[in-house]
mmCIF file of C-alpha atoms and ligand atoms in Angstrom:
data_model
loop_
_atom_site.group_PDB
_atom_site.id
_atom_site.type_symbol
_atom_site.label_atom_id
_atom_site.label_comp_id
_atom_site.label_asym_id
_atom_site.label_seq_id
_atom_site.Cartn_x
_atom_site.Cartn_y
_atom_site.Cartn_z
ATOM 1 C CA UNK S 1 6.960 -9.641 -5.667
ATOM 2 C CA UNK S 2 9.531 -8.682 -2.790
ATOM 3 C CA UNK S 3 8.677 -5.480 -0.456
ATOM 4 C CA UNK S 4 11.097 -2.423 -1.367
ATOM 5 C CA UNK S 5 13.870 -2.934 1.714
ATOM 6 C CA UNK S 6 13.383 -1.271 4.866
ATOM 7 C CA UNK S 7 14.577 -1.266 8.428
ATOM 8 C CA UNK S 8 13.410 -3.341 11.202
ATOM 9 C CA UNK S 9 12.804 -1.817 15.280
ATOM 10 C CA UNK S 10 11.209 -3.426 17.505
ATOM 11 C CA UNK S 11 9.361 -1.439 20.333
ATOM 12 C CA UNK S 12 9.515 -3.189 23.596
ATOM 13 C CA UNK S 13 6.645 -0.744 25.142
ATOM 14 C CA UNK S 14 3.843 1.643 23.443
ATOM 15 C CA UNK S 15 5.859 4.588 24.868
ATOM 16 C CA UNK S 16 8.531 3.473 22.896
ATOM 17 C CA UNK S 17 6.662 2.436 19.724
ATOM 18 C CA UNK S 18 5.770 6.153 19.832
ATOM 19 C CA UNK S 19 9.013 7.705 20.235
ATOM 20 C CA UNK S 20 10.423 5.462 17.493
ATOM 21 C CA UNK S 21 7.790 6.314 14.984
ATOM 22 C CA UNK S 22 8.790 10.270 15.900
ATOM 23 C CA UNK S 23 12.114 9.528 14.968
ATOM 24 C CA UNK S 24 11.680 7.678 11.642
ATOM 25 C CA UNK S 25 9.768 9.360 8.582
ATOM 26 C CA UNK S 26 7.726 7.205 6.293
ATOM 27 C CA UNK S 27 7.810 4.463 9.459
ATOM 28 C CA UNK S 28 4.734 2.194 9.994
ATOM 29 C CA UNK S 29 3.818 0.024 12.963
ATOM 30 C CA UNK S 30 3.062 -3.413 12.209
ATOM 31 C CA UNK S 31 1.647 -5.786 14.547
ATOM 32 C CA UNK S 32 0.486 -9.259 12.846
ATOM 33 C CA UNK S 33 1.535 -8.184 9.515
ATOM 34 C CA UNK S 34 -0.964 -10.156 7.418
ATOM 35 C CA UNK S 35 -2.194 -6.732 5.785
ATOM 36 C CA UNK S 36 0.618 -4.647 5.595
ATOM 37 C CA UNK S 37 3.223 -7.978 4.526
ATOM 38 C CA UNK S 38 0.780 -7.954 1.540
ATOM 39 C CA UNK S 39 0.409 -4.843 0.860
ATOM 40 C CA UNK S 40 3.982 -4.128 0.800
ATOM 41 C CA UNK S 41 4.986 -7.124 -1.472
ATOM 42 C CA UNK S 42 2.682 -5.699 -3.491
ATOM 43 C CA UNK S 43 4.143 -2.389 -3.331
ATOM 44 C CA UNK S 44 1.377 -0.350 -2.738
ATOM 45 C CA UNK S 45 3.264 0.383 1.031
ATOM 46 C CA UNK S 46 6.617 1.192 0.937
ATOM 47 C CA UNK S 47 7.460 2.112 4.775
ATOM 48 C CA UNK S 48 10.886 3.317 5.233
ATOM 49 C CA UNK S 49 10.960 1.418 8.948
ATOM 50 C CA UNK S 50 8.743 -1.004 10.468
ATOM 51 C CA UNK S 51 7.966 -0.991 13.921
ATOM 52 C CA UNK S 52 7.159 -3.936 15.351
ATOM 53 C CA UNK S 53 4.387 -3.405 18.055
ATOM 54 C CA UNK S 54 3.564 -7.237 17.703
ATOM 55 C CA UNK S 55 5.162 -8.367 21.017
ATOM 56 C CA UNK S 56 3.636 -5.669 23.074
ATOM 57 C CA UNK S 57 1.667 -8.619 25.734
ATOM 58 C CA UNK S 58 0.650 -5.431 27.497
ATOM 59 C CA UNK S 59 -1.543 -4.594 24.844
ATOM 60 C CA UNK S 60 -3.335 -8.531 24.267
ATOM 61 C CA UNK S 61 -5.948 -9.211 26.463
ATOM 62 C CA UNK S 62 -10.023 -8.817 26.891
ATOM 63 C CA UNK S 63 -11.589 -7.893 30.427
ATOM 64 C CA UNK S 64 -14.539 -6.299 31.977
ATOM 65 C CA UNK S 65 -13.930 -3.276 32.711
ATOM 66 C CA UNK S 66 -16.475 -0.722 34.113
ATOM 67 C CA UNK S 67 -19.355 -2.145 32.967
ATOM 68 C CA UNK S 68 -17.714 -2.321 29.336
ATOM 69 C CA UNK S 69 -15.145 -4.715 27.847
ATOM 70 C CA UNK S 70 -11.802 -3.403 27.233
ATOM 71 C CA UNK S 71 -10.395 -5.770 24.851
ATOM 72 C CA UNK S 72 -6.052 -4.393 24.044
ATOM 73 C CA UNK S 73 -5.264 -3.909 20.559
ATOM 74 C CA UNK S 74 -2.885 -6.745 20.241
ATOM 75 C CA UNK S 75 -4.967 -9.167 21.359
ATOM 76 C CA UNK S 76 -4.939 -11.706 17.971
ATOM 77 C CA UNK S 77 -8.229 -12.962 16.455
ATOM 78 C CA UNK S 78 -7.589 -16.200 18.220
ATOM 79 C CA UNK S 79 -8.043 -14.829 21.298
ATOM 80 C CA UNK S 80 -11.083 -13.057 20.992
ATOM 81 C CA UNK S 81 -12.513 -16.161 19.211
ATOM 82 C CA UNK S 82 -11.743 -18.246 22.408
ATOM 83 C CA UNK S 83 -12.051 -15.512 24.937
ATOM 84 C CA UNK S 84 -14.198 -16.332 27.747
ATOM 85 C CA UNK S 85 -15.727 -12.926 28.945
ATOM 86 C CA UNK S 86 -16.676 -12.329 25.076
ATOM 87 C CA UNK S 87 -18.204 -15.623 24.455
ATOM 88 C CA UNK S 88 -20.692 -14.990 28.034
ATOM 89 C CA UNK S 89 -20.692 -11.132 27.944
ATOM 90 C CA UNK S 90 -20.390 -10.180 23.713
ATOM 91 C CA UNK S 91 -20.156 -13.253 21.695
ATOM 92 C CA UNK S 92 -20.743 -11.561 18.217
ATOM 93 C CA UNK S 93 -16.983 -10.484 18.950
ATOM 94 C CA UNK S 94 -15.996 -14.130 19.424
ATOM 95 C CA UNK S 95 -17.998 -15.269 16.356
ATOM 96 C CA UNK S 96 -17.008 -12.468 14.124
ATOM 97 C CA UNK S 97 -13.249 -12.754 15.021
ATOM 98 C CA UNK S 98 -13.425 -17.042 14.354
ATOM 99 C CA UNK S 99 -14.315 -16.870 11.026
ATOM 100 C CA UNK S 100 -11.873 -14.242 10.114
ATOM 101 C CA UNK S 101 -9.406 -16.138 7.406
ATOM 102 C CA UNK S 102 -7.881 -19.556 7.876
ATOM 103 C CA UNK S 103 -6.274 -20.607 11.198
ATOM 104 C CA UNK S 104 -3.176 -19.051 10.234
ATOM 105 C CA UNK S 105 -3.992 -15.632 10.045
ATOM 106 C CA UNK S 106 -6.218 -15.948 12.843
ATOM 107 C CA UNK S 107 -3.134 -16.668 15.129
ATOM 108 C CA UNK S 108 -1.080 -13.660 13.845
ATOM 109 C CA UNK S 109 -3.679 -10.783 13.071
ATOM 110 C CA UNK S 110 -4.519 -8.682 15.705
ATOM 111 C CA UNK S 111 -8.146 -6.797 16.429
ATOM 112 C CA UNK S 112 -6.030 -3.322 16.270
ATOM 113 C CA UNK S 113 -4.415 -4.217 12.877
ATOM 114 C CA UNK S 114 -7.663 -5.047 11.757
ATOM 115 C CA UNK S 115 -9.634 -1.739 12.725
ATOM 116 C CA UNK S 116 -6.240 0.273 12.018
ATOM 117 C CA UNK S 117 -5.582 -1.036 8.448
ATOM 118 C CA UNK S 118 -9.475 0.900 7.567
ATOM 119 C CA UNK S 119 -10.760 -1.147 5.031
ATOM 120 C CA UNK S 120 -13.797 -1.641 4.453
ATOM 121 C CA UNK S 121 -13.878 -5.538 3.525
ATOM 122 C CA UNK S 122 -12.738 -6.603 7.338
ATOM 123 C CA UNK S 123 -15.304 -7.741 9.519
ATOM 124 C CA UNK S 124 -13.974 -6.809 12.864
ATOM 125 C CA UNK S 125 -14.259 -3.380 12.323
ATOM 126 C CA UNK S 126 -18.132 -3.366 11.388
ATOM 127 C CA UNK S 127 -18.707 -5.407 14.377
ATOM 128 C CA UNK S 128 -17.039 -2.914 16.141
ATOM 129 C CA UNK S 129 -19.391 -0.215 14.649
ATOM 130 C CA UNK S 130 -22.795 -2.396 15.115
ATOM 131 C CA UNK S 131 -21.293 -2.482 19.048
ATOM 132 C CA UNK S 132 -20.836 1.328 19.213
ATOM 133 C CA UNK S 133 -17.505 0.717 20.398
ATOM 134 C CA UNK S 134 -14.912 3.434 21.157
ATOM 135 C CA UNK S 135 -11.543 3.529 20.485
ATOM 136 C CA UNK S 136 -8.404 4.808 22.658
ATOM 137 C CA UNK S 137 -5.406 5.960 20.862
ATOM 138 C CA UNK S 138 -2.304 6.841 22.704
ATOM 139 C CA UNK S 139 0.292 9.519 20.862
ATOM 140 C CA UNK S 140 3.058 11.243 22.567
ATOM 141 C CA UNK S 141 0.518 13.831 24.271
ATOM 142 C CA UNK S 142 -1.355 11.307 26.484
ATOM 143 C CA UNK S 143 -4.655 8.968 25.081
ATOM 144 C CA UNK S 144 -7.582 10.279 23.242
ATOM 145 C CA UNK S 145 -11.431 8.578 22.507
ATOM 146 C CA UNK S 146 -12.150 8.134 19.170
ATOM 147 C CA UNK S 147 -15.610 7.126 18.225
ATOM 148 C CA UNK S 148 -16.219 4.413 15.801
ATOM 149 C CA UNK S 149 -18.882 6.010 13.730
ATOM 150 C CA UNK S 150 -15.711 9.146 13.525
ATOM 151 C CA UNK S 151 -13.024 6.500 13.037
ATOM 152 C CA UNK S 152 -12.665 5.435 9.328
ATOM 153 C CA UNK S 153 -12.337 8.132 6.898
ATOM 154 C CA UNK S 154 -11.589 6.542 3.632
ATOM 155 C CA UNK S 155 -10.431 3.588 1.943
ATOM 156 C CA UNK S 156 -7.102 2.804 4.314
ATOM 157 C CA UNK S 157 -7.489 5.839 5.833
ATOM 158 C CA UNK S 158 -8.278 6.306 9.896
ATOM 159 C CA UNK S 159 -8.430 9.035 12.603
ATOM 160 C CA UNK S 160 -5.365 7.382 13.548
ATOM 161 C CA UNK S 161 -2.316 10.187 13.465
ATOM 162 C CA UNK S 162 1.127 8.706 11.963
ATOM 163 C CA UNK S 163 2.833 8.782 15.622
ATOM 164 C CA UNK S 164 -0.595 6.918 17.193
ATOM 165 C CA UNK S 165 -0.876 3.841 18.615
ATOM 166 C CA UNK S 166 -4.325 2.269 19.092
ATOM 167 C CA UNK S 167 -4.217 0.555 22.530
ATOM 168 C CA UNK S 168 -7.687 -0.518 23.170
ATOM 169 C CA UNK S 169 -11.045 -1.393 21.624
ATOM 170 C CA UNK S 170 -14.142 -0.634 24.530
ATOM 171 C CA UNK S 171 -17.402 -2.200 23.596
ATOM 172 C CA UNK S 172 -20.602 -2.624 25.834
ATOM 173 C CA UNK S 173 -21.312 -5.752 27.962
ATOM 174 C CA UNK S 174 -23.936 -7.820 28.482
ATOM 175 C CA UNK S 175 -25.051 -8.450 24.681
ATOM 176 C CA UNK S 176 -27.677 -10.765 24.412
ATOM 177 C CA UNK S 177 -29.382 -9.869 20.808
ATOM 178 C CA UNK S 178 -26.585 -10.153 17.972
ATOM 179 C CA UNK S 179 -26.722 -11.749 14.604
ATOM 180 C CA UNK S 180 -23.181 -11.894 12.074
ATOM 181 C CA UNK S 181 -24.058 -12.986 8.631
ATOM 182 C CA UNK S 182 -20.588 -13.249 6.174
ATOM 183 C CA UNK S 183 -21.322 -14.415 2.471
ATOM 184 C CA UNK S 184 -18.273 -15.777 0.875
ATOM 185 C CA UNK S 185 -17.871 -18.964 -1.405
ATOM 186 C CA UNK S 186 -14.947 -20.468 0.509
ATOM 187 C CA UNK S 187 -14.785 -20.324 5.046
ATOM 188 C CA UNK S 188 -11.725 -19.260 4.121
ATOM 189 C CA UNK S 189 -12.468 -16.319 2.145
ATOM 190 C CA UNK S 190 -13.134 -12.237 2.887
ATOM 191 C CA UNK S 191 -16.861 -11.617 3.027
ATOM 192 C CA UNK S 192 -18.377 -10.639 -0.218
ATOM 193 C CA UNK S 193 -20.596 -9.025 2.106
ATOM 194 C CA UNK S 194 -21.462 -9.469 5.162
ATOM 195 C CA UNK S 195 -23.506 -7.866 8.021
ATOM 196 C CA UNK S 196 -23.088 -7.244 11.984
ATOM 197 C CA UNK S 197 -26.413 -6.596 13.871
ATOM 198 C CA UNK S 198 -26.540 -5.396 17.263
ATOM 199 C CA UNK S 199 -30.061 -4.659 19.416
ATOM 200 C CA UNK S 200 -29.120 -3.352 22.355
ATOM 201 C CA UNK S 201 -32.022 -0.461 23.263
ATOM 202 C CA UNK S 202 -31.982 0.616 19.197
ATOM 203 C CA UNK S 203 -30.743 -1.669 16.412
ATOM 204 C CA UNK S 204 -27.568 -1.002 14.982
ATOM 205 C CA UNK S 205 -27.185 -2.839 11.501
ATOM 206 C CA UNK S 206 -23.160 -2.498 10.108
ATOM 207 C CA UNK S 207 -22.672 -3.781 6.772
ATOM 208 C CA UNK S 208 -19.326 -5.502 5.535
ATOM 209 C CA UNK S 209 -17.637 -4.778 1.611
ATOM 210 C CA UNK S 210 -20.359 -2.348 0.587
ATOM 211 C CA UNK S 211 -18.253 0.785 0.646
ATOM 212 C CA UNK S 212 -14.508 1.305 1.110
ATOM 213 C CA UNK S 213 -15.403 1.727 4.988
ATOM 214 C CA UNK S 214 -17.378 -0.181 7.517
ATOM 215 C CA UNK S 215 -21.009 1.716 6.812
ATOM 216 C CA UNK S 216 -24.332 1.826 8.755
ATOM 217 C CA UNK S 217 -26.989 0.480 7.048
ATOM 218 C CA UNK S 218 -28.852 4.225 7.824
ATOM 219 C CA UNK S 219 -31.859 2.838 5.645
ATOM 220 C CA UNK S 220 -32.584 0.164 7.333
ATOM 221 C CA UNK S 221 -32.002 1.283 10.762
ATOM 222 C CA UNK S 222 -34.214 4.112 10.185
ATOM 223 C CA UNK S 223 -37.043 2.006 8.620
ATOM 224 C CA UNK S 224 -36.935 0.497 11.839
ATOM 225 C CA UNK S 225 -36.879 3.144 14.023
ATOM 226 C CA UNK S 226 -40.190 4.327 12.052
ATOM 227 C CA UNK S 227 -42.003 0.852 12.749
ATOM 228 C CA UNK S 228 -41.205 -0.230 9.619
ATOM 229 C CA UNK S 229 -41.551 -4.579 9.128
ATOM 230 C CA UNK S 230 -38.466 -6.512 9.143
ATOM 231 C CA UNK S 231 -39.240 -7.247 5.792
ATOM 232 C CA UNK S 232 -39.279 -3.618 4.396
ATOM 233 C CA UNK S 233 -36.740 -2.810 7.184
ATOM 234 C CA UNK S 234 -34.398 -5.005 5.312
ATOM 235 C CA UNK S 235 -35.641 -3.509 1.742
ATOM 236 C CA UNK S 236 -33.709 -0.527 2.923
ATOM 237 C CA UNK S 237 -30.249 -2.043 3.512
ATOM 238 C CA UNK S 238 -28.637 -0.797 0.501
ATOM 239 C CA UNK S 239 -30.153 2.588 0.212
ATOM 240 C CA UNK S 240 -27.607 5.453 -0.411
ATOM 241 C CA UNK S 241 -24.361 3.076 -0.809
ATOM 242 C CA UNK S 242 -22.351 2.957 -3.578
ATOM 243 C CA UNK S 243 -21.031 -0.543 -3.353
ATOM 244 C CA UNK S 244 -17.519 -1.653 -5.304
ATOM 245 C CA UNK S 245 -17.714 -3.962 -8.409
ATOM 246 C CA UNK S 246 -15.368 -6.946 -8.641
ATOM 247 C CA UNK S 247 -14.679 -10.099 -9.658
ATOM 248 C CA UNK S 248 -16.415 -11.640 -6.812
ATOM 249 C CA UNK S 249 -19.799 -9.704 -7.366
ATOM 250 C CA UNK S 250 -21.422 -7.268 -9.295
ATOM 251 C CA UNK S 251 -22.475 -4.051 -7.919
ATOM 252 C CA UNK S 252 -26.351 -5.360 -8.136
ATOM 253 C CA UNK S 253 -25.190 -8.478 -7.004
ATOM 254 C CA UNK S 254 -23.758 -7.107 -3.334
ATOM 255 C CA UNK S 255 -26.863 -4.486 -3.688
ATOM 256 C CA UNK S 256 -28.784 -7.872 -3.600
ATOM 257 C CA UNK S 257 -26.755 -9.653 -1.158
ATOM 258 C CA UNK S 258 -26.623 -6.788 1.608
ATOM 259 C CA UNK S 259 -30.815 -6.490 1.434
ATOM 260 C CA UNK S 260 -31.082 -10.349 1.512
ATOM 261 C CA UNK S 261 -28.437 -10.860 4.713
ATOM 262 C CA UNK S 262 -29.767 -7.748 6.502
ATOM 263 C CA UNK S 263 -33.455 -9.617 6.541
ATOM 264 C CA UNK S 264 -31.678 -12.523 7.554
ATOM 265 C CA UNK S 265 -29.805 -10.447 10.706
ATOM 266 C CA UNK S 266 -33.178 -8.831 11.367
ATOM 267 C CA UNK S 267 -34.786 -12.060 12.062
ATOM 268 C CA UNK S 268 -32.094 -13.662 14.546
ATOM 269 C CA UNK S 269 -32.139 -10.629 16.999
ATOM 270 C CA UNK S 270 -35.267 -11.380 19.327
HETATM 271 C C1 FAD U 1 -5.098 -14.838 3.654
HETATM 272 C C2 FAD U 1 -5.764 -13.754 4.474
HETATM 273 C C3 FAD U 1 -7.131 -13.837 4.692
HETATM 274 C C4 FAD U 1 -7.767 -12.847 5.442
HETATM 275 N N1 FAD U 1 -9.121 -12.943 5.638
HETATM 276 C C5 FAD U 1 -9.746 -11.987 6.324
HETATM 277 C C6 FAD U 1 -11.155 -12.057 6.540
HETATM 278 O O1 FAD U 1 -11.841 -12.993 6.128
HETATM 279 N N2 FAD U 1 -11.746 -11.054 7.242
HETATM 280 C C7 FAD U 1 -11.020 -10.010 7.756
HETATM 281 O O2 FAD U 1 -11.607 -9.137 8.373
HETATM 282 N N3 FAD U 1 -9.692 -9.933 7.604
HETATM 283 C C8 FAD U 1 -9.041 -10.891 6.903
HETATM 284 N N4 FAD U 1 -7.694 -10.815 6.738
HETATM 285 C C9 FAD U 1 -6.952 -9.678 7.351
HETATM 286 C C10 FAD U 1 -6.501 -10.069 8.761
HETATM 287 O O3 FAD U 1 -7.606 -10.044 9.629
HETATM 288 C C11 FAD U 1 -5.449 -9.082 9.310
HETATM 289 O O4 FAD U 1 -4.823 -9.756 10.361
HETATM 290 C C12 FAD U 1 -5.942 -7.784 9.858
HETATM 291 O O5 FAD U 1 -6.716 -7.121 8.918
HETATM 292 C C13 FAD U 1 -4.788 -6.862 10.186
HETATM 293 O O6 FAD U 1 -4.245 -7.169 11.427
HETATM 294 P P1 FAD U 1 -2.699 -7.274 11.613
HETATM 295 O O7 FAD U 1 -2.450 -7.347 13.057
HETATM 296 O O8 FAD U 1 -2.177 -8.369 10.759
HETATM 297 O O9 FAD U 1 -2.217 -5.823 11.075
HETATM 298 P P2 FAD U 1 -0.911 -5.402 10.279
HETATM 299 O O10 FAD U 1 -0.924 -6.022 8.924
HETATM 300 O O11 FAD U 1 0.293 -5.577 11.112
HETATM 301 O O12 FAD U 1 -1.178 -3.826 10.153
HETATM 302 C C14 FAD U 1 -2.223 -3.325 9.328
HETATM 303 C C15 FAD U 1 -2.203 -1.803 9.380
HETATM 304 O O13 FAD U 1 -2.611 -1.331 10.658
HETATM 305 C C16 FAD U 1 -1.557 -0.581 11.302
HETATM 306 N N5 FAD U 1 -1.584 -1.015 12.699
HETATM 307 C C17 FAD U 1 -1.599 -2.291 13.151
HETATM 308 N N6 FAD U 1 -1.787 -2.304 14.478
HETATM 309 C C18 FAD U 1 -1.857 -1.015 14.877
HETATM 310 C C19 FAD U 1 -2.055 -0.375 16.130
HETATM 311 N N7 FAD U 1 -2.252 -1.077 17.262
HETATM 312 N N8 FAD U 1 -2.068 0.980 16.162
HETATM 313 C C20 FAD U 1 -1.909 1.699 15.028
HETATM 314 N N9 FAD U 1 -1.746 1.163 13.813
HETATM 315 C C21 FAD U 1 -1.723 -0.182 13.746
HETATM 316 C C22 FAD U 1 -0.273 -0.931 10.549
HETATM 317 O O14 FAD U 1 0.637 0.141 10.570
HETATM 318 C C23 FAD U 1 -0.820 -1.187 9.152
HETATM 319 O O15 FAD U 1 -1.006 0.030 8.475
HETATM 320 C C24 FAD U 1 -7.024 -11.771 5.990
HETATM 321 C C25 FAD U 1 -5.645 -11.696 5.770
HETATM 322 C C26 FAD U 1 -5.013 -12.677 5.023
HETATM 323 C C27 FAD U 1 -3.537 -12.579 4.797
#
């Protein structure tokens, strides 16, 4: 199907991205596109106005930055995949972000789109919440800190405002214990679940496609916390979720899945 017709801007700074959104009701920033473009030919967005943040440079790169890494919004999945300070300093980002899709979308999509869009099948954004990572949004009344654990609220929905831009993604340095584990039948393919583990003083265990947000696995982590074994640690990984049913996997199946890949995670951090 063809997207409903809209107009086209094209923001040459965040500032202006901002103002422009202001000005135009129903308008939606899109950076790579390879959500939203699908979403919209499928009619489930209809934006009045696009505006395209995509060529904002000022917003694509990764860099230590007080003894975090402040990796820009726009920076494309490519990037991060190939980045230098991520591979030495917080690889899982690297890893994560190179089997994202085919080599096509890896090139357009962008880290922001990915944690902006809010759902709960993308793998950035759970790596993100393993890391603890905080993210800055910038509106027209300065930039704000939003939390990761405070950031998705629902199924495509964000503590993103309408007029906000997010400008930067700020994750800890210097992580050495890490594990990603994606299930999916194809490379190509979205995880039908997957799992982003992170030891860095306590173990933080994300899980990927078992909700309609990124979700702790709060089972799990706790198990561990209590001295639990890996092995009943991992038990745990499902506990209080209420996984989706599709045509990929059955609810028991990704129930399964999440306790198997969690005990798999649990074993690669040292
Ligand atoms: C064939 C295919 C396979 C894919 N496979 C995977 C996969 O395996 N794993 C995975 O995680 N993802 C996958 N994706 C999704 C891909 O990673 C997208 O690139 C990403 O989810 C969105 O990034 P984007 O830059 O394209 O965002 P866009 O599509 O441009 O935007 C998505 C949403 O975020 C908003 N937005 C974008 N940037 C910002 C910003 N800086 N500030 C505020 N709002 C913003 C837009 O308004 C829109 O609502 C796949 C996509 C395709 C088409």
């Amino acid at each position: 199907m063809y997207p409903a017709s809209f107009n086209y801007l094209r923001a040459s700074s965040v500032r202006e991205a901002i103002s422009m959104i202001g000005d135009n009701e129903d308008a939606k920033f899109i950076a790579g596109g390879h959500s939203l473009v699908p979403l919209m030919k499928l009619r489930l967005a209809t934006p009045s106005t696009l505006i395209d943040i995509g060529r904002l440079s000022e917003l694509s790169y990764v860099r230590e930055d007080g003894g975090q890494i402040a990796i820009g919004a726009l920076t494309r999945h490519r990037d991060l995949e190939i980045s230098p300070v991520l591979n030495a300093k917080a690889p899982i980002i690297a890893k994560v972000a190179g089997q994202v899709g085919d080599p096509s979308v890896r090139h357009k999509g962008t880290i922001g789109g990915s944690i902006a869009h809010g759902d709960g099948a993308s793998d950035l954004p759970a790596a993100a919440l393993a890391l603890d990572a905080v993210f800055v949004a910038e509106g027209p009344s300065g930039r704000r800190e939003i939390k990761s654990t405070d950031f998705h609220k629902g199924f495509l929905e964000t503590a993103l405002e309408p007029n906000e831009v997010l400008v930067e993604i700020r994750i800890p340095s210097n992580i050495k214990s890490w594990s990603f584990q994606k299930f999916n039948r194809r490379a190509q393919d979205w995880a039908i679940v997957g799992v982003a583990a992170v030891k860095n003083g306590s173990t933080r265990v994300a899980l990927i496609n078992m909700g309609s947000i990124p979700l702790r696995a709060a089972g799990t982590e706790s198990a561990i916390q209590s001295g639990a074994s890996l092995k009943e640690a991992a038990s745990q990984a499902d506990l209080g979720l209420d996984p989706p049913g599709d045509l990929n996997a059955t609810v028991e199946f990704r129930r399964h899945l999440a306790r198997v890949l969690v005990g798999r995670a649990l074993e690669e951090l040292d």
